[in-house]
Amino acid sequence: MADPLMYLLDAVAYAGIFGILSISLNLEYGYTNLANFGKAAFFMMGAYITAIMSGLKYPFIVNSLLAILITSVIGALTSLPALRLKEDFLAITMITLGEVMKLIIKNEEWLAGGVWGISGIASAITIPGLTFRERLIVQIALIYSILIVCYFICELIVKTPYGRILKTIREDEIVASTYGKNVFKYKIQVFTVGSAMSGLAGSLFAQYIGTINPYMFEPTVTFVVWMMVILGGPANNLGAILGAFMVEGIQRASRLFKDYLNLPLDPVNLQVMFTAILVITVIFYRPQGLLKEKIKPYEGSPHKIIAPKFMEVKSWIRRS
Amino acid sequence: MKILEISNLTAGYWRLPVIEDICIDVNDGTVAALLGPNGSGKSTVLKSIMGFTKIFKGSIVYDGIVITGASTTKLARMGISYVPQINNVFRSLTVKENLEVGAYTRKNDLSISEILEVFPELRTLLNNKADSLSGGERQLLAIARALVSNPKLLLLDEPTASLSPKNTAIVLSKIREIKSRGISVLIAEQNVLKTLEISDKAYVLVSGRCITSGSSEEILKNENLGRLYLGLKR
Amino acid sequence: MINWLQVLTNSIIWGCMYMLATVGLSLSYGLSRFPNFAHAEYITFGAYMAFLFLVMLNLDIYLAVGLAVSLSAFIGGLSYLLLFKPLKSRGASLVHLMVSSIGLGFLIRHFLMQTFGGGIKSFRIVWPTISIGPIVTTPLLLAILIVALVIAFMLHILLTKTKLGKAIRATADNPELAAASGIDLNKVSLFTWSLGAALAGFSGIFLAMRSSLVPLLGWKVLLQTFAITLLGGIGSFYGVLIASFILGLSENVGVVILTWLGLSADYRSAIAFIILVATLILKPEGLMAVARRRV
Amino acid sequence: MDTPILTAESLVKKFGGLIAINGVTLSIKKGEMVGLIGPNGSGKTTLFNILTGIYKPDSGKVFFNSERIDGLQPHQIYHKGLVRTFQTPRILQRMTVLDNLLISVKNPGDKFLPALFKRRSWLKFENDIRDKALEILEFLGLEKYCYTPAAELSGGQMKLLEIARALISEPSMILLDEPTAGVNPVLANDIYVKLREIKENMDITLFIVEHRIELLMGYVDKVHVMHRGKIIAEGRPDDVINDEDVIKVYLGYV
């Protein structure tokens, strides 16, 4: 792109969309230890539902709600058999599920345009008379308001007794079930919420980019999202978003880097190779990610103030 | 001549020391027994020798060489054989293959018939999968597997646990035979009296500490052995 | 009229190809206890190396294949030595191992794309067709059949008759006891990883020669390799043998049915997915599960 | 106080060819503190796993408060008021000590929608339950660690945390699997003093697997001895200690 500002804005929009994917994976993996390697599949589903519905002239709000609904239902359905599996089996199932879904989309031209994909997807907000740059800014506003909503939902989820149970499942499933929690039920719920968020991200992506095809949803997408969570810090929602920014930034930078240095490298290859090396390095030297999980009582809970008082009163009673 | 000398060993897993301040000597060509009720840390002593635990302090000297913290593979190559209490055979391999893997470190070729002289019971089972053996047979195979490498020191972890009295007698007589071949044995057992029959020396462990030790006769004569053993007297 | 004999022949040949592609994955999974997603890229790597030596450098075919296979083995061994072994010794979690293996896979694939370009390549060998009775085949397919059978037989000898092979099986069965028997786990793992990658590379050459060479060559059979690994039981060589032929047969019969139903033959990979999911639900330990007895 | 709280009737559990539990029948009365001892492999932990629903018995019945509980899932049994601790402490490492306790309580915020939308109701509940949690932590001497990540505790403190976690759910009975394994003797004794207090003051029935026989005998009302999957003796500690059969079992006569 010629205009560097446009390039930057585009990167910011991408980071926002991937930020949603990243916090949804963080909810699944970081808090509940569900290794979902099928992120790209749900992302793709959301995008395609939006694209198809947009072709039928439905407004974005309907499309995105439908995307959320269908991806969450499919998420719940696939999780029924998959979540009883061990981590590695779950990973294999989810990664291959993504491939099968792509297969369907590539082959069913009547439904999803086959390998050519779908173009002309209407964007969510159309205000007549805006320049391209202004439209981009409107898009960013939309994406980031949804990102912020998702962030708060995730923060809310993990900072309730419900979130505490998710962490218990992550730490030790047997303890969770011995202390009366139906582990399977919680896993399904988390998977459903995670899938819904991925679907929403896909929906945003489709309306933002306008044209989609199956090749945009290669397993690299899943990997990039994993990269964001692992780099940013599992079990830290801010970390996940930070990770999204960093990975997007690194990818864009490597493209610029290539342009300016005139490296004889294809930008996509450079990007992927660099991301792969980075993720391996992070796993080696900082497996807990850049922002560590904060192990502390929740923010803003009145108890923080009460607890020391409680101690005082107790010791006072004992003394008297 | 001491083949094994453990001094002031404190070891365990992760952050929990299971055994504390254990001192054990095994003389060349003798059988030493580690006795104690469950949870007393007998297995942990053997696992520490074999390099499977975290050692907090103390030293282990084998054949004049300090082996504290050495890798399991290296220890096996130095002539220490180990029979764990559970999972002590390769279940998916046949009896013959188990023996061949046991002989992995041997430079010279193994003649299966050599070991079958000591364990004639295994002769007819050679081509059976270890998984299909009965408990007694499997225990014999486990010991045979450990012996084919021609070890200098054999570590046995509760070889008679969950065996019938008949099989227990067979296993114990094998241990006697092993000793007669000049191999030193360190055996962890709950079965006190039967073990003392075959051992030269014994250490009684309760709750991770050695509460008494001495020659087998001394231990047997101890009137309070029963109460001592249950940790009721110190 | 469907020539069922032809379908059977195709099934066997596909089974052979899948067997070569999968053996390494299954063995390394059984030994190191995590699925190596980079395995698919060993397949691609072998094919590109063969392309390099055979088409670009114009070497003799046997020499070219030999070099390509050895280089695949080298890559497999290297990835164990430089990546997975240190990660395991640092106590990396299963998820971290899987993510790194995916990362390694992308690294290899995009390295190849960078070096050779992303386009479709061809070995430019035209295979004449041979008719044996009602069966039509090519020398390449016959070669695949023969090579796979020879390799399967050699693997059988390796695993059951040699000291090293028994050590591999023993380690997969019970690593602690294997170490206590004096087996050097690192050496055994290194060998297994290299061998597995070499066979994957071999299968890649065949896959590419049969159709064409693309960067996604290996990834396209990822689904099949995992279905076979799980169906056969992780770490079981004979399981892989049987499962490969089951999959080969179901795919080829499936294609016949798909065409009959008027669906795209591309859906053949979905058959592998169905087998995979069915295995995981009905019998997660696989047909011949022995290697993985974790209590 | 003579009503039985937990009854097991001829339980059998086989693993392949191995009979781990071979016809165990026992009955524990409400408010008792009962010990379970026996040599290695005698089936004590397996029995616990059956009682708490981790394993299903091959035959036999388990009654808890005259309700049949064999065949129920672990989380269902928990809700009946039967809780257990683990031999190797299963603490939740990347969570605070307080959170380790709180997960054990049934909370209105445990469900997804109430957690998000009925904040006020569970926050109120949280506050009440926290006071109780702090009380329990104080009782066990852990109050100053309440915001520490549990991974930073010592082995002994982890054992205490396990007991605290069982206590806070107000169970009617706790099964303790070697509460003093890996704990130094002084702390081990403390643990038993606390357990006795729990039994006396909180009206909780305790069933304890222990290998420190000496320690156990000083505190419990009754002891069961297991050997080869069977209960071979039961009675008051003094009687059991002097029971020749028991000593013989331990020394390996039988």
Tab-separated table of C-alpha atoms in Angstrom, chain A residues 51 54-55 57 118-123 206 209-212:
chain	number	residue	atom	x	y	z
A	51	ALA	CA	-20.695	-13.394	3.483
A	54	SER	CA	-24.750	-10.411	3.073
A	55	GLY	CA	-25.287	-11.783	-0.420
A	57	LYS	CA	-28.993	-8.505	1.516
A	118	ILE	CA	-17.378	-14.681	-2.112
A	119	SER	CA	-16.854	-11.051	-2.918
A	120	GLY	CA	-18.842	-7.889	-2.522
A	121	ILE	CA	-19.625	-8.379	1.134
A	122	ALA	CA	-21.293	-5.246	2.409
A	123	SER	CA	-19.506	-3.551	5.250
A	206	ALA	CA	-15.674	-10.698	6.303
A	209	ILE	CA	-12.237	-7.196	3.979
A	210	GLY	CA	-15.190	-7.513	1.603
A	211	THR	CA	-13.923	-10.579	-0.246
A	212	ILE	CA	-13.191	-13.951	1.253
